[in-house]
XYZ file of C-alpha atoms in Angstrom:
329
model
C 60.653 -0.763 -42.788
C 60.604 1.936 -45.325
C 62.324 2.193 -48.815
C 64.286 4.941 -47.281
C 65.812 2.700 -44.907
C 66.576 0.201 -47.373
C 68.220 2.536 -49.532
C 70.308 4.234 -46.905
C 71.391 0.694 -45.812
C 72.203 -0.325 -49.662
C 74.185 2.695 -50.075
C 76.834 1.652 -47.143
C 79.652 1.393 -49.710
C 80.150 3.505 -52.852
C 80.457 2.258 -56.021
C 84.180 3.816 -55.930
C 85.062 1.718 -53.067
C 83.795 -1.370 -54.553
C 85.956 -1.002 -57.843
C 88.836 0.321 -55.389
C 88.726 -3.117 -53.457
C 88.334 -5.604 -56.466
C 91.176 -3.576 -58.701
C 93.228 -3.159 -55.474
C 93.081 -6.941 -54.826
C 93.792 -7.696 -58.314
C 96.711 -5.486 -58.677
C 98.584 -6.481 -55.367
C 97.683 -9.990 -55.361
C 101.067 -10.742 -57.124
C 103.017 -8.562 -54.808
C 101.501 -9.855 -51.693
C 104.604 -11.367 -50.593
C 107.048 -8.111 -51.136
C 104.394 -6.186 -49.550
C 104.338 -8.381 -46.644
C 107.871 -8.212 -45.994
C 108.815 -4.402 -46.148
C 107.606 -1.439 -44.326
C 104.859 0.618 -45.946
C 104.654 4.413 -46.462
C 100.720 4.040 -46.734
C 98.596 1.940 -44.196
C 95.146 0.921 -46.111
C 92.796 0.532 -43.447
C 89.235 -1.184 -44.128
C 86.564 -0.112 -42.076
C 82.609 -0.574 -41.603
C 79.968 1.489 -40.324
C 79.767 2.307 -36.658
C 82.838 1.190 -35.016
C 85.660 2.498 -33.128
C 87.776 2.936 -36.206
C 85.162 5.334 -37.701
C 85.640 7.624 -34.643
C 89.170 7.644 -35.462
C 88.647 8.641 -39.054
C 86.364 11.142 -38.067
C 89.040 12.927 -35.634
C 91.821 13.016 -38.262
C 94.286 12.588 -35.381
C 95.722 9.127 -37.055
C 96.729 11.167 -40.185
C 98.298 13.816 -37.977
C 100.231 11.154 -35.826
C 101.446 9.307 -38.951
C 102.559 12.251 -40.828
C 105.315 13.042 -38.651
C 106.507 9.462 -39.664
C 105.831 10.238 -43.529
C 103.411 7.719 -43.671
C 99.769 8.240 -45.225
C 96.412 6.871 -44.415
C 94.180 5.213 -46.875
C 90.556 4.649 -45.573
C 88.403 1.744 -47.373
C 84.766 1.345 -46.488
C 83.091 -2.207 -46.863
C 79.371 -3.173 -46.517
C 80.408 -6.048 -44.220
C 83.071 -7.985 -42.239
C 83.323 -11.057 -44.949
C 84.035 -8.468 -47.798
C 86.554 -6.385 -45.744
C 88.346 -10.026 -44.737
C 88.536 -10.865 -48.437
C 90.158 -7.867 -49.413
C 92.556 -8.076 -46.356
C 93.609 -11.744 -47.353
C 93.933 -10.643 -51.017
C 96.606 -7.502 -49.718
C 93.917 -4.863 -50.961
C 94.083 -3.482 -47.444
C 96.703 -3.669 -44.959
C 94.545 -3.668 -41.598
C 91.050 -3.828 -40.669
C 88.190 -4.810 -38.063
C 85.397 -7.441 -38.433
C 83.212 -9.150 -36.000
C 84.028 -12.619 -34.126
C 82.556 -14.877 -36.543
C 84.483 -13.561 -39.580
C 87.569 -14.244 -37.794
C 86.793 -17.872 -37.415
C 85.634 -18.538 -40.944
C 88.784 -16.551 -42.138
C 91.097 -18.820 -40.226
C 89.278 -21.997 -41.171
C 89.872 -21.215 -44.857
C 93.316 -20.588 -44.344
C 93.786 -17.065 -45.422
C 96.417 -16.550 -43.231
C 94.806 -13.476 -41.115
C 96.040 -12.640 -37.582
C 94.146 -11.119 -34.648
C 96.057 -7.967 -33.310
C 93.703 -6.718 -30.829
C 90.000 -6.828 -29.669
C 87.258 -4.532 -28.521
C 85.214 -4.662 -25.464
C 82.114 -7.176 -25.435
C 78.970 -5.640 -27.232
C 76.194 -8.137 -26.758
C 73.607 -5.506 -27.219
C 74.915 -4.546 -30.538
C 73.265 -7.899 -32.381
C 69.897 -8.912 -32.136
C 66.878 -10.655 -34.051
C 63.725 -8.746 -34.765
C 60.324 -10.015 -35.388
C 57.145 -7.878 -36.544
C 55.443 -6.520 -33.536
C 52.147 -8.490 -34.173
C 54.251 -11.624 -34.820
C 53.122 -14.914 -33.213
C 56.620 -15.750 -32.301
C 57.072 -14.611 -28.597
C 60.121 -16.783 -27.730
C 63.254 -18.274 -29.253
C 61.493 -21.794 -29.269
C 58.852 -20.278 -31.589
C 61.386 -20.017 -34.353
C 61.258 -23.682 -35.108
C 60.371 -24.316 -38.644
C 60.621 -20.800 -39.587
C 62.756 -19.094 -42.222
C 65.493 -16.815 -40.181
C 67.708 -14.173 -41.794
C 71.438 -14.359 -40.755
C 74.880 -14.318 -42.581
C 77.236 -17.067 -42.825
C 80.017 -16.525 -40.280
C 78.401 -13.442 -39.130
C 78.112 -12.600 -35.351
C 74.269 -13.192 -35.890
C 74.674 -16.382 -36.810
C 76.354 -17.458 -33.756
C 74.042 -15.719 -31.633
C 71.409 -17.314 -33.195
C 72.884 -20.963 -32.805
C 73.502 -20.201 -29.191
C 70.189 -18.836 -28.629
C 68.576 -22.192 -30.281
C 70.654 -24.281 -28.175
C 69.422 -22.431 -24.920
C 65.930 -23.866 -25.455
C 66.860 -26.963 -26.451
C 66.531 -26.483 -30.295
C 69.313 -26.993 -32.868
C 70.284 -24.869 -36.104
C 68.615 -27.593 -38.043
C 65.266 -26.726 -36.543
C 65.136 -23.571 -38.530
C 65.538 -22.636 -42.027
C 68.392 -20.192 -42.538
C 68.415 -17.533 -45.092
C 72.054 -16.310 -45.840
C 72.754 -12.668 -46.580
C 75.505 -10.661 -47.367
C 74.478 -7.244 -46.377
C 72.292 -5.334 -43.958
C 70.413 -4.177 -46.859
C 69.793 -7.714 -48.139
C 68.271 -8.212 -44.715
C 66.223 -5.233 -44.881
C 64.848 -6.305 -48.221
C 64.103 -9.789 -46.981
C 61.916 -8.462 -44.230
C 60.204 -5.991 -46.100
C 59.201 -8.937 -48.531
C 57.554 -10.595 -45.623
C 59.048 -14.040 -46.765
C 61.037 -14.387 -43.456
C 60.026 -14.706 -40.085
C 62.864 -13.086 -38.127
C 66.255 -11.217 -39.240
C 69.498 -10.744 -37.635
C 71.154 -7.299 -37.478
C 74.238 -5.530 -35.995
C 74.338 -2.060 -34.663
C 73.792 0.677 -36.337
C 71.263 -1.046 -38.567
C 69.707 -3.036 -35.668
C 68.982 0.211 -33.775
C 67.768 1.853 -37.204
C 65.363 -1.076 -37.653
C 64.247 -0.808 -34.178
C 63.447 2.893 -34.576
C 62.110 2.736 -38.469
C 59.957 -0.119 -38.149
C 57.119 -1.942 -36.189
C 59.386 -4.542 -35.051
C 60.144 -6.255 -31.863
C 63.675 -7.500 -30.231
C 63.088 -11.164 -29.754
C 66.633 -11.465 -28.281
C 70.072 -9.939 -28.385
C 73.741 -11.305 -27.573
C 72.989 -10.898 -23.772
C 74.481 -14.034 -22.196
C 75.063 -15.688 -25.573
C 78.090 -13.922 -26.936
C 80.511 -11.196 -26.270
C 79.875 -10.070 -29.714
C 83.185 -8.516 -29.888
C 85.170 -6.629 -33.028
C 88.775 -7.530 -33.727
C 91.511 -5.804 -35.492
C 93.059 -8.076 -38.106
C 96.246 -7.874 -40.441
C 98.311 -10.506 -42.376
C 101.102 -11.566 -40.142
C 103.821 -10.279 -42.400
C 102.460 -6.982 -42.658
C 101.985 -6.689 -38.846
C 105.577 -7.853 -38.339
C 106.836 -5.547 -41.018
C 105.044 -2.152 -39.608
C 105.017 -2.881 -36.032
C 105.930 0.982 -35.327
C 102.940 2.184 -37.588
C 100.550 -0.347 -35.797
C 101.798 0.871 -32.497
C 100.962 4.471 -33.664
C 97.361 3.192 -35.067
C 96.517 1.497 -31.714
C 97.703 4.491 -29.570
C 95.377 6.858 -31.394
C 92.546 4.226 -31.156
C 92.939 3.909 -27.665
C 92.569 7.779 -27.262
C 89.641 7.686 -29.321
C 87.730 4.924 -27.498
C 88.419 6.771 -24.265
C 86.732 10.032 -25.684
C 84.212 7.997 -26.863
C 83.394 6.556 -23.685
C 83.413 9.891 -21.928
C 81.362 11.611 -24.689
C 78.467 9.682 -26.029
C 76.745 12.794 -27.407
C 79.567 13.851 -29.044
C 79.925 10.549 -30.771
C 76.642 10.696 -32.304
C 77.256 14.526 -33.507
C 80.720 13.333 -35.045
C 79.463 9.958 -36.598
C 76.179 11.039 -37.722
C 77.241 13.085 -40.856
C 80.233 10.790 -41.548
C 77.889 7.729 -41.720
C 74.729 9.301 -42.953
C 72.928 7.685 -40.309
C 70.168 9.707 -38.207
C 71.378 10.962 -34.611
C 68.492 9.128 -32.810
C 69.618 5.601 -34.454
C 73.216 6.321 -33.364
C 72.294 7.440 -30.033
C 70.204 3.937 -29.401
C 73.528 2.228 -30.630
C 75.726 4.066 -28.629
C 74.196 4.050 -25.281
C 74.437 0.201 -25.068
C 78.117 -0.234 -26.087
C 81.390 0.106 -24.050
C 84.364 1.310 -25.708
C 87.964 -0.176 -25.413
C 90.657 -2.216 -27.199
C 93.039 -4.615 -25.593
C 95.737 -6.823 -26.517
C 94.814 -10.726 -27.329
C 94.752 -12.582 -24.237
C 94.160 -16.355 -23.322
C 90.788 -15.618 -22.165
C 89.682 -13.771 -25.178
C 90.987 -16.696 -27.069
C 88.741 -18.912 -25.005
C 85.906 -16.698 -25.741
C 86.683 -16.837 -29.617
C 87.430 -21.027 -29.335
C 83.492 -21.199 -28.430
C 82.767 -19.969 -31.809
C 85.281 -22.066 -33.620
C 84.205 -25.221 -31.766
C 80.150 -24.697 -32.554
C 80.963 -23.804 -36.187
C 83.076 -26.866 -36.634
C 80.505 -29.112 -34.797
C 77.889 -27.847 -37.243
C 80.112 -28.508 -40.150
C 79.914 -24.687 -40.950
C 83.755 -24.602 -41.291
C 85.793 -27.105 -43.166
C 87.734 -28.338 -40.122
C 88.247 -27.550 -36.493
C 90.787 -24.918 -35.536
C 92.607 -23.440 -32.562
C 92.096 -19.825 -32.614
C 94.838 -19.167 -30.410
C 97.155 -20.030 -33.357
C 95.901 -17.007 -34.997
C 96.526 -14.510 -32.210
C 99.513 -12.469 -32.787
C 100.717 -10.542 -29.721
C 103.435 -8.184 -30.830
C 102.903 -5.692 -27.832
C 101.157 -3.030 -29.882
C 99.175 -1.648 -26.925
């Protein structure tokens, strides 16, 4: 793993956006109730590297569509889903996407976020790497080892399911919790951990830039969906705006599905990620966005039940209670 990759990963969120997210949270917290109950002339969207919101941002089509309604778009980039979800809960942003695990943790914490839509399954977009010359050949070999994951991240759930599939438990490994992909990279470089969990495009980046081996990914373990979240009050008060967002997002998804090479060309300069990294990540995913359904709720409930059993969340939850279907799609 090179220092160059680590610095690139560390630069995912600029200092300006960190200050903006923190200041926005403090400034708007007191006005949260008012903002939630009235339609807004600006939609503040939170996004992370490499997802369909990136593609939509790159096209500029959402700005054009909402300009006709005299609504502005403000984009806010975050290092990870946990930071994005906290900003959403604090009313620093209005809408954003995060992984399946983040949704469960946020609901269990009582932050009041609702699921508005789900992206297509992406099991190949999350996985665990070990050094190519590592003695770890199977999941069972992780017993007693230090393994990097994130608390509430998609990597954590995939790790738990992988361990269970071979008769091990989460207590059989020593989890090392991180907040960002750059933290994961640093731990890997130090040689202090046996395996690391990453998500695309950072998983793809590490596969290409390091002498690593993919021990397992989410195939057969998790759908690894991305979900779109909002505060319930904001969602109900701004349904027309959100319908436009999802209409444009569907178009962007279809374009991305039909034009993988163009997706790489669009996102590489925007994300400052090498084309070959994006090409690897893009070739193993499907694009699509759908309304919340009972089947998707059941899928997500699987995460919630596992996290509750292991006391990773403070109490059991019913995921369907946080699904808000406003017919936005």
